[in-house]
XYZ file of C-alpha atoms in Angstrom:
246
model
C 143.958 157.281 180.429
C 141.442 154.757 179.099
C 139.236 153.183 182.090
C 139.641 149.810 179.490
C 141.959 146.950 180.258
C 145.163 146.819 178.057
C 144.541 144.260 175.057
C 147.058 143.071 172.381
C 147.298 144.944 169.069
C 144.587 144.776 166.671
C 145.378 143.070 163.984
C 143.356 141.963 160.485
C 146.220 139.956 159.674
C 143.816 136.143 158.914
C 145.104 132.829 161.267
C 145.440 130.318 158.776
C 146.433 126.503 159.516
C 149.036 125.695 157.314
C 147.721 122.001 157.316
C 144.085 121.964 156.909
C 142.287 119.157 157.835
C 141.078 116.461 155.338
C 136.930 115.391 155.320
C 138.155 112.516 157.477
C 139.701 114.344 159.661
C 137.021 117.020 160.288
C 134.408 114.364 161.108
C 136.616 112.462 163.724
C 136.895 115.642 165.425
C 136.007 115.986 169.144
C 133.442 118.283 168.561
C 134.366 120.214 171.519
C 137.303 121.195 170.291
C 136.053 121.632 166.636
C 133.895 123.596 167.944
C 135.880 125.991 170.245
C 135.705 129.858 169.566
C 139.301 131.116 169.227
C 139.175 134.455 167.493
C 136.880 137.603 166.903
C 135.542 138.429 163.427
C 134.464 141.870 162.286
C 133.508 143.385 159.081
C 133.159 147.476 160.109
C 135.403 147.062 163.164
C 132.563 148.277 165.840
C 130.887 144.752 165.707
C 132.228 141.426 166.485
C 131.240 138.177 166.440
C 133.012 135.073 168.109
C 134.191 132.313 165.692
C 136.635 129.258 165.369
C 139.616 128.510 163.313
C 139.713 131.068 159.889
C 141.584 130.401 156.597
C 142.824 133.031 154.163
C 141.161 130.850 151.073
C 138.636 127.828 151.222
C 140.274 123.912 151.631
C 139.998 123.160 147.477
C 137.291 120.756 148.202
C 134.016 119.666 147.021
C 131.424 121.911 148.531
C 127.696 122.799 148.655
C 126.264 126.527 149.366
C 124.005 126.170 152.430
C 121.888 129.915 154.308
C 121.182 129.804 157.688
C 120.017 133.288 159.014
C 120.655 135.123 155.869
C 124.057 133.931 156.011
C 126.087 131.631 153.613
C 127.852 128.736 154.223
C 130.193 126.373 152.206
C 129.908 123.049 153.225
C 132.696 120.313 152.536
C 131.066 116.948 151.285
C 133.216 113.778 150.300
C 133.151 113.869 146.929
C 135.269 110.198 146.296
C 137.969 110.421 143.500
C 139.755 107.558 144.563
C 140.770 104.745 142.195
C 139.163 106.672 139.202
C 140.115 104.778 136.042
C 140.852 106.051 132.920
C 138.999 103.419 130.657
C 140.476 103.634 127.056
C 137.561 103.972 123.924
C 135.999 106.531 126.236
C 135.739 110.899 125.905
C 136.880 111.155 129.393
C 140.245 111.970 128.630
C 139.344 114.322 125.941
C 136.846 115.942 128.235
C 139.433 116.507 131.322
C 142.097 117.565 128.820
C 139.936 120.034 127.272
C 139.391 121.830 130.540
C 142.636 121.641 131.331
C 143.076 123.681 128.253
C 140.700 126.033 129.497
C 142.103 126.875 132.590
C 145.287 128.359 131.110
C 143.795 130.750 129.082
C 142.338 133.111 131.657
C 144.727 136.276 130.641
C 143.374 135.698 126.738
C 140.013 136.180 128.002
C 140.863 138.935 130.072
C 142.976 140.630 127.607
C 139.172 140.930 125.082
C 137.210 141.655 128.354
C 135.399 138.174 127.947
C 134.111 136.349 131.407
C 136.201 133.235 131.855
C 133.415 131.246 131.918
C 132.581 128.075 129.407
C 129.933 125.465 130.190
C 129.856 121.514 129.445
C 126.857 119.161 128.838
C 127.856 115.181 129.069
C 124.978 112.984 127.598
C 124.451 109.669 127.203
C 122.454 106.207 128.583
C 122.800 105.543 132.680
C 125.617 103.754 133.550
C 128.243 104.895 130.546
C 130.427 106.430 132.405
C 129.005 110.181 132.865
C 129.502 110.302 137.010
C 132.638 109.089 136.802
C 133.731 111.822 134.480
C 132.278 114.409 136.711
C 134.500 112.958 139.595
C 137.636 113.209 137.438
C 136.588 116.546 136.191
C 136.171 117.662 140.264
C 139.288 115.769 141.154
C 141.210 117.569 138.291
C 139.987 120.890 139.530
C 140.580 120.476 143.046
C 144.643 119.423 142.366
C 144.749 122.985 140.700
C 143.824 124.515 143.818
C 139.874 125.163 142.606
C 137.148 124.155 144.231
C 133.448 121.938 143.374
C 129.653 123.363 143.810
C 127.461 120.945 143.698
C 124.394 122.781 142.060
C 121.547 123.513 144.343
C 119.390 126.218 143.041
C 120.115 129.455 141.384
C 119.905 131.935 143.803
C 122.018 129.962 146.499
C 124.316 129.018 143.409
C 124.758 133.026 142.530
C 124.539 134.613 146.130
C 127.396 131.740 147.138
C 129.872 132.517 144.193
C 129.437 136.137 144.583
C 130.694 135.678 148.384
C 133.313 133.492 147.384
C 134.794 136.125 144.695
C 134.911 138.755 147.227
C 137.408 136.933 148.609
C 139.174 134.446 146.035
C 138.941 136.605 142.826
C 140.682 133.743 140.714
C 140.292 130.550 142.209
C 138.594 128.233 139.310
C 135.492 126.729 140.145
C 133.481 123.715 138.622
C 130.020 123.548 138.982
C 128.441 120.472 138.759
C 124.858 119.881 137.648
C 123.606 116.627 137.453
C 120.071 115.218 135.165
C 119.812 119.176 134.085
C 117.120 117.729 132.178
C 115.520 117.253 135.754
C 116.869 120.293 137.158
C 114.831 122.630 134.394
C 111.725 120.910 134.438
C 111.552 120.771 138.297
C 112.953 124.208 139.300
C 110.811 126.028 141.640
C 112.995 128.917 140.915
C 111.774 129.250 136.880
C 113.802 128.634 134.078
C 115.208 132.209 133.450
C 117.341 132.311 136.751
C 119.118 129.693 135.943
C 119.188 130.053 132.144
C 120.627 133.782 133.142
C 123.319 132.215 135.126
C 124.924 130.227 132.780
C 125.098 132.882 130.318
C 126.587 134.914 132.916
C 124.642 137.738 132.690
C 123.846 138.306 136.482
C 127.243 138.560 137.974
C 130.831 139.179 136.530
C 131.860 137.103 139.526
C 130.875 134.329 137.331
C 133.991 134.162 135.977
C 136.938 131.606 135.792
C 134.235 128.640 135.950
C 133.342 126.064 134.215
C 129.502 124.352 134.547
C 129.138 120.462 133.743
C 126.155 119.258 133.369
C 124.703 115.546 132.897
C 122.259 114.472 131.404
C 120.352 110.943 129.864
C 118.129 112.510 127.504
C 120.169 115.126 125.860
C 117.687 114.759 123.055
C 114.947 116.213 125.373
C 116.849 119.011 125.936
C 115.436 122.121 124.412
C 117.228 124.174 121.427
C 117.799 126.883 123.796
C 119.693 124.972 125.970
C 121.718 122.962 123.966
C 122.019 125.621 121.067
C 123.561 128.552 122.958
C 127.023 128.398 122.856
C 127.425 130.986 125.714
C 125.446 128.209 128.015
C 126.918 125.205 126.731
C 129.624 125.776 124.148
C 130.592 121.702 123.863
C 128.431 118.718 123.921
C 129.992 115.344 124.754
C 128.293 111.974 124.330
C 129.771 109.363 126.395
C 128.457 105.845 125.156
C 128.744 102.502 127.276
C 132.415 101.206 127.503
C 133.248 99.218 125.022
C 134.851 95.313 125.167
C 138.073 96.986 125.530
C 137.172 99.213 128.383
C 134.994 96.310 130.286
């Protein structure tokens, strides 16, 4: 007979709250009870680590990859979609419906072996409109159940993803990347990472995504960049709203 108390069955089966909190909500919570350790996590089933509340998939949310310890987060940040308008005159539509499109031909891609993957470049002056595209875009996503990255750098963007396919194979995800004009000439991390990335060449778990990227000097952009249809396949130019749309 084992010298070890009785416990309950072990089970893998994942607690899920069938009502996940919103943003709000997760902010007003008493932090002693958000913070509360309710479960044991394992991944070899010799080792376990205390943890709070698990869900089977992510809240479809707006999120940023975060490490801490060699470990990766995603982090939830309000990302406001409210009272987006439609203005008429403008590519928003087009662009939304267009990915829409996308989305619903995952099995033709997979049928010719071809990573779901397709990436987006909106240009034009400040203030025509190009942010609040990306919000409808991320808003759009999120009511199919996908979730938002907001680009970082390339190896958080690529170590995150690859995490997150382990575990939702065929969730959609948007990545945005915003002034990629400033995110290639500043990068730290070199060109090539992130150039690799978007032709998904570093991961099949790049796949079922879509990158959008902003920019206000598209005609800055290098050839490479803007010339490579398996990095950006579709260039939109979104203009300042006309006297109908103001």
């Amino acid at each position: 007979m084992s010298d070890y108390p009785e416990t309950e069955e072990f089970s893998d089966e994942v607690q899920t709250n069938p009502s996940p909190p919103s943003y709000g909500e997760l902010k007003s919570m008493d932090p002693m009870i958000g913070g509360r350790r309710t479960q044991w996590a394992t991944s070899n089933d010799s080792q376990f680590q205390p943890v709070g509340r698990s869900y089977a998939t992510l809240v479809p949310d707006a999120y940023t990859i975060e490490e801490h310890q060699g470990h990766i987060y995603f982090c939830r940040f309000e990302l406001n979609t409210k009272n987006l308008l439609k203005l008429p005159g403008t590519v928003l539509t087009e662009v939304v419906n267009e990915i829409d499109k996308f989305w619903d031909l995952y099995e033709h891609y997979k049928k010719f072996k071809i990573n779901h993957k397709r990436g987006i470049i909106l240009g034009g002056p400040a203030g025509s409109g190009k942010s609040c595209t990306l919000k409808m875009i991320a808003d759009n996503v999120i009511k199919r159940g996908g979730i938002v990255i907001q680009y970082t750098n390339p190896q958080l963007l690529l170590a995150g993803i690859r995490v997150f396919r382990e575990i939702q194979p065929t969730t959609p995800i948007v990545v945005l990347m915003e002034d990629l004009d400033a995110i290639l000439s500043q990068s730290r991390h070199g060109q090539s990472e992130i150039l690799n990335i978007l032709d998904g060449v570093l991961s099949d778990a790049l796949d079922r995504i879509v990158f959008v990227a902003t920019t206000n000097f598209f005609e800055e952009l290098e050839r490479r960049i803007t010339n490579r249809p398996s990095r950006f396949d579709r260039v939109f130019v979104i203009e300042n709203p006309n006297a109908e749309a103001r």
